[in-house]
CSV table of C-alpha atoms in Angstrom, one decimal:
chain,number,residue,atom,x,y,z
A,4,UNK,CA,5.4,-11.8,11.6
A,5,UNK,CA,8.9,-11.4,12.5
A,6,UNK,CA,10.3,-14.5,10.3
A,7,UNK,CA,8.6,-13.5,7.1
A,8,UNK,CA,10.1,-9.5,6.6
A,9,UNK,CA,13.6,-11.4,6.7
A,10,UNK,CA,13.0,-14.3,4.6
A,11,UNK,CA,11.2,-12.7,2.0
A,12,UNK,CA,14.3,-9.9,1.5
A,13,UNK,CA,16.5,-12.5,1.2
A,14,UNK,CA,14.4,-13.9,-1.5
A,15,UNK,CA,14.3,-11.0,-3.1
A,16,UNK,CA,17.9,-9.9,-3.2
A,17,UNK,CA,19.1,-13.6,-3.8
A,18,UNK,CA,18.9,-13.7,-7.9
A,19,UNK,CA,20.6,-10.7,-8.2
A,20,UNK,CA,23.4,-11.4,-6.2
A,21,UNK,CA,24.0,-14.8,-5.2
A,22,UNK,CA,26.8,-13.9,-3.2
A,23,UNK,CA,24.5,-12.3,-1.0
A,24,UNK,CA,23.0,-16.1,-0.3
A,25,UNK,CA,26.1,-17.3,0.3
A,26,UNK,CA,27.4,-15.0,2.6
A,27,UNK,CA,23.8,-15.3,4.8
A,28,UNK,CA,24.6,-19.3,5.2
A,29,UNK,CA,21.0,-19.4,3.5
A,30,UNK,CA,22.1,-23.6,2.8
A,31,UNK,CA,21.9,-23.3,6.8
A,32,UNK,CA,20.7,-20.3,8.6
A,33,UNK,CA,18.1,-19.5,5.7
A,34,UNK,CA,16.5,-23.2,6.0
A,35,UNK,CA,16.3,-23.0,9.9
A,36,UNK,CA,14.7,-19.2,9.1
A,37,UNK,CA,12.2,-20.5,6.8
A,38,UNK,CA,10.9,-23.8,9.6
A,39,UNK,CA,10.8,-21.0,12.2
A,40,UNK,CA,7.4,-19.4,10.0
A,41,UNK,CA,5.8,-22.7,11.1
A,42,UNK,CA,4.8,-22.3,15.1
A,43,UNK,CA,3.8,-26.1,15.0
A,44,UNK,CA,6.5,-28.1,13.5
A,45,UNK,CA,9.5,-25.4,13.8
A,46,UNK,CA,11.5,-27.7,16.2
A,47,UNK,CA,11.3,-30.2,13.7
A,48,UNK,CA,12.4,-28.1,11.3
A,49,UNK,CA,15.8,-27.1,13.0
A,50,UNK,CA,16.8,-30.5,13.6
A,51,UNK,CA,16.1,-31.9,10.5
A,52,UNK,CA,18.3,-28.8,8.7
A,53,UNK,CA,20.9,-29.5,11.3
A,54,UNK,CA,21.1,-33.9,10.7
A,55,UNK,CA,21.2,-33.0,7.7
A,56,UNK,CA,24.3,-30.4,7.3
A,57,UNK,CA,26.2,-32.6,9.1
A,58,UNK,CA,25.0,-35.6,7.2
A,59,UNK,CA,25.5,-33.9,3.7
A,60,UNK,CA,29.0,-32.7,5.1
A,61,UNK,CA,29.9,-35.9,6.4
A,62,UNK,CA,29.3,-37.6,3.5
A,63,UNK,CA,31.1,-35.4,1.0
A,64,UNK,CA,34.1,-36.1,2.6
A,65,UNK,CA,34.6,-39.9,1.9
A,66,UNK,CA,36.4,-39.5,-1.7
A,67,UNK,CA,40.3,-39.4,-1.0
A,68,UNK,CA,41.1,-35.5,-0.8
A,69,UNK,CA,39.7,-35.3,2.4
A,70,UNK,CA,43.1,-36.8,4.5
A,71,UNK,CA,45.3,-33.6,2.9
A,72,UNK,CA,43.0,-31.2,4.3
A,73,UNK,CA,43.3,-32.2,8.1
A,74,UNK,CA,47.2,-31.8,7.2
A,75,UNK,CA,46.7,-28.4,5.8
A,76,UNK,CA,44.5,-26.8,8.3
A,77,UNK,CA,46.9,-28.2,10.8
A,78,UNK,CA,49.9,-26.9,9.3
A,79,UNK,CA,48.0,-23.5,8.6
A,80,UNK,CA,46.6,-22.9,12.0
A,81,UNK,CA,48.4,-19.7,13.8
A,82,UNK,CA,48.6,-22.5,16.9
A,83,UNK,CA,51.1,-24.4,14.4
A,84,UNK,CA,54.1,-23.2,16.3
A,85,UNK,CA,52.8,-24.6,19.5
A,86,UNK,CA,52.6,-28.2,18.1
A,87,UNK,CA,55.6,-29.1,15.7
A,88,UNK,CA,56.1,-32.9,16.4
A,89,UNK,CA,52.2,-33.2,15.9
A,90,UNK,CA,52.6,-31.3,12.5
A,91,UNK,CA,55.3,-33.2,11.5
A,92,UNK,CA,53.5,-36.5,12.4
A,93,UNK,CA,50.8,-35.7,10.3
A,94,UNK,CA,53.3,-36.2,7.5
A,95,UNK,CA,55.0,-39.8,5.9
A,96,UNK,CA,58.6,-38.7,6.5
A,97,UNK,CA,58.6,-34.6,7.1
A,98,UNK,CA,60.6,-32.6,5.3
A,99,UNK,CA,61.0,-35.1,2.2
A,100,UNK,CA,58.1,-36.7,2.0
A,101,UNK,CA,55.2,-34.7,2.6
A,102,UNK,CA,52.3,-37.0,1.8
A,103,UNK,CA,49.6,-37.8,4.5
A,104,UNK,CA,50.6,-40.2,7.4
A,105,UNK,CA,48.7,-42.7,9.0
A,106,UNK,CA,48.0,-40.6,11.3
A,107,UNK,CA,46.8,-38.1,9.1
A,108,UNK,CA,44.7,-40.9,7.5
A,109,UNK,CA,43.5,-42.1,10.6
A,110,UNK,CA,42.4,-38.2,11.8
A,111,UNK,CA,40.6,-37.7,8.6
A,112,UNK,CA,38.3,-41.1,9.0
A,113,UNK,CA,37.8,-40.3,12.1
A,114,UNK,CA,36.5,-37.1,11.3
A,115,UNK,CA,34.2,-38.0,8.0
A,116,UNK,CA,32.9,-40.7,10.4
A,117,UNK,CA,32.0,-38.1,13.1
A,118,UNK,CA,30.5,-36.0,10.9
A,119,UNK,CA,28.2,-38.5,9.0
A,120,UNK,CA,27.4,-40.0,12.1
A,121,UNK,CA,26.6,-37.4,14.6
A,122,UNK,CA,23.3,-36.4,13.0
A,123,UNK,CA,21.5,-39.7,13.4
A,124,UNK,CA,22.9,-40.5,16.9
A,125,UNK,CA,21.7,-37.3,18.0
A,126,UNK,CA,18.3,-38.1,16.3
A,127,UNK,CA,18.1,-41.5,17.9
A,128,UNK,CA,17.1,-40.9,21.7
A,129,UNK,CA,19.5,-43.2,23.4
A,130,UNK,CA,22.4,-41.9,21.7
A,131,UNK,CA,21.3,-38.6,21.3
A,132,UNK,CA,23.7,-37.3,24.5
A,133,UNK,CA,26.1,-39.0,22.8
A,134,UNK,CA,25.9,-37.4,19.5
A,135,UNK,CA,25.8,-34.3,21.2
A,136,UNK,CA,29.3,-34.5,22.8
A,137,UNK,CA,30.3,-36.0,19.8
A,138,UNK,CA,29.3,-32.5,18.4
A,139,UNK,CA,30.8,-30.3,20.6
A,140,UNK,CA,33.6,-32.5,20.3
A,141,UNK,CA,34.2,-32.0,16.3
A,142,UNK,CA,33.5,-28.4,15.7
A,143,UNK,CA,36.1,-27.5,18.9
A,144,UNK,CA,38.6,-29.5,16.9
A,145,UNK,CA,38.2,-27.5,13.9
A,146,UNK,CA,37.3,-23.6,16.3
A,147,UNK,CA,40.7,-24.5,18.0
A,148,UNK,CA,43.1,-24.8,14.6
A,149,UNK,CA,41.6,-21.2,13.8
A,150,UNK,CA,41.3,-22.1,10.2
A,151,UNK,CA,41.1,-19.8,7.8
A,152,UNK,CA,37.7,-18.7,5.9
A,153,UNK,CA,34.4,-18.0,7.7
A,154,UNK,CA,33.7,-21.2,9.6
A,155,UNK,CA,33.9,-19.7,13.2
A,156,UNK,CA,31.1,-18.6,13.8
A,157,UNK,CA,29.2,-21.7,12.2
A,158,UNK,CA,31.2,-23.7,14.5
A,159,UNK,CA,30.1,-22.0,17.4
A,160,UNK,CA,26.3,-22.1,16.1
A,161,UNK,CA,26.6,-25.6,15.2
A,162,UNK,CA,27.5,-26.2,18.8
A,163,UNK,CA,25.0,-24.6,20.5
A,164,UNK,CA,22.7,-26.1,17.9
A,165,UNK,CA,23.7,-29.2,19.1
A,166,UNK,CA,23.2,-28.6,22.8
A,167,UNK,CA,19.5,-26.7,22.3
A,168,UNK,CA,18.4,-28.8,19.8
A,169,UNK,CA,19.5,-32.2,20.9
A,170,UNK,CA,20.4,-32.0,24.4
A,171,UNK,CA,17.5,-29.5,25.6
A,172,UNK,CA,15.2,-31.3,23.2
A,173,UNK,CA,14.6,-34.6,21.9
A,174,UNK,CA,14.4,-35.2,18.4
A,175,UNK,CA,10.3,-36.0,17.8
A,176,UNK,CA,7.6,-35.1,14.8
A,177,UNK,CA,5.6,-32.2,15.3
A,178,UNK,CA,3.0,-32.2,18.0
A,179,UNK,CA,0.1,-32.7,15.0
A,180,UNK,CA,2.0,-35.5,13.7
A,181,UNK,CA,2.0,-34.1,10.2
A,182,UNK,CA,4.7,-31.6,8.9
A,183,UNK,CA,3.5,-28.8,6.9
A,184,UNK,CA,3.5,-29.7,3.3
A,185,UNK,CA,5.7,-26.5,2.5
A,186,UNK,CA,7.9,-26.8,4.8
A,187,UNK,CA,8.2,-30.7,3.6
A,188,UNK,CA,9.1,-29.4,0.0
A,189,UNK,CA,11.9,-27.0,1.1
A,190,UNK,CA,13.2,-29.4,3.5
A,191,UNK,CA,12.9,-32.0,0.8
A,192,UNK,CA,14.6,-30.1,-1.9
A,193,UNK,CA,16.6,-28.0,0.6
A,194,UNK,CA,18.5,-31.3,2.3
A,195,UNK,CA,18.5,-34.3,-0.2
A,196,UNK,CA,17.5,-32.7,-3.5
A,197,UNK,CA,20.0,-29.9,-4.1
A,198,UNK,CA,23.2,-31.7,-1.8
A,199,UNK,CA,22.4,-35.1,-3.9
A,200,UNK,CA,22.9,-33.2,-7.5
A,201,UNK,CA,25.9,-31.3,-5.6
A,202,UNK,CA,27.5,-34.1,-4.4
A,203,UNK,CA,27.3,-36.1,-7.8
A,204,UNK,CA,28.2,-33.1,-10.1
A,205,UNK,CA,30.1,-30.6,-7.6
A,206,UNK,CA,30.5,-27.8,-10.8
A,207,UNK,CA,27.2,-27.5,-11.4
A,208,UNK,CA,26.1,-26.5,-7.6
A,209,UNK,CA,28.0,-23.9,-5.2
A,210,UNK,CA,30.0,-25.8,-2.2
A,211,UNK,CA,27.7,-25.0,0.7
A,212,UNK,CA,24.4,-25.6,-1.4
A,213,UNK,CA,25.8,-28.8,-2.0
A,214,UNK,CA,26.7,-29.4,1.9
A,215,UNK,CA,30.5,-30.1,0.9
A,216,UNK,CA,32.0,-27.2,2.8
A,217,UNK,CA,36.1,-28.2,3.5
A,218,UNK,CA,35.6,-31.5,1.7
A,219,UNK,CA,38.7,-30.7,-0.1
A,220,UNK,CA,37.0,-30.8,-3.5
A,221,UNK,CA,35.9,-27.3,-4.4
């Protein structure tokens, strides 16, 4: 009753301006809107939309554009000032030769591997505390550079995401066993579908849809 209202404006509003889509996260916070109509598997829901945001995300940022944009949201941050020998570091030989260091290089792994890994360690229960700090860990990285573009407050979700839906909870199938079969075909679609077509031909689906948000390759 109080999911549905929401959902099905959204819905509505959505073909007619698909900025409107965009600017509601719906690739995130309108997948974890739709799992919460289902009061038997909407756990499951949420943490499959969140392994699979940072999976998708992860992933789209293994082709080689990825290590300049560590170097530019660095050098962009308003903190800049407060950290010039890291800045310069991040470079080959600053001022004349500007391409990504090692270190840059090495940041940038680190980071794609993060990302594409945090979602199934926090999904496997050993590791799943783990791939929670491992969480907080990443998304304070980027809240801390203040980068620009609206990724603050999705870093701050995706860490208390992290926290209720991994660390409070334990990853697990529904109670019934079964998911619902509409929520399977959004989730489905939603998370592999849409980001695999996205990720292949990145023109022919927006950026978020396509889980490729600061991959560099817009």
């Amino acid at each position: 009753a109080e999911v549905l209202p929401p959902l099905a404006l959204l819905a509505v509003m959505a073909p007619f301006d698909f900025v409107i889509a965009e600017c509601s996260r719906a690739e995130h916070y309108g997948y974890m809107l739709f799992a919460l109509a289902f009061s038997d598997s909407w756990l499951f829901g949420l943490q499959i939309v969140q392994i699979g945001l940072w999976t998708g995300a992860g992933v789209s940022k293994l082709g080689p554009r990825f290590k300049y944009t560590v170097v530019n949201m660095s050098c962009n941050s308003p903190l800049a000032p407060l950290m010039p020998s890291f800045l310069r570091a991040l470079h080959t030989g600053f001022p004349t030769d500007m391409r990504p260091s090692r270190l840059a290089r090495a940041a940038s792994a680190f980071g794609t591997c993060a990302e594409t890994c945090v979602g199934p360690l926090c999904a496997f229960g050993p590791t799943r505390y783990l791939g929670v700090v491992l969480a907080l860990g990443f998304h304070s990285f980027i809240f801390f550079h203040l980068p620009f573009a609206s990724v603050q407050e999705w870093n701050i979700f995706c860490m208390w995401a992290a926290v209720y839906l991994f660390g409070v909870h334990e990853f697990a199938l529904p109670p019934s066993g079964a998911v619902h079969p509409a929520l399977a075909t959004v989730l489905l679609l939603g998370l592999v579908v849409v980001p695999a077509v996205g990720q292949l031909f990145p023109a022919r689906v927006p950026f978020l849809f396509a889980f490729r948000p600061y991959a560099g390759n817009w």
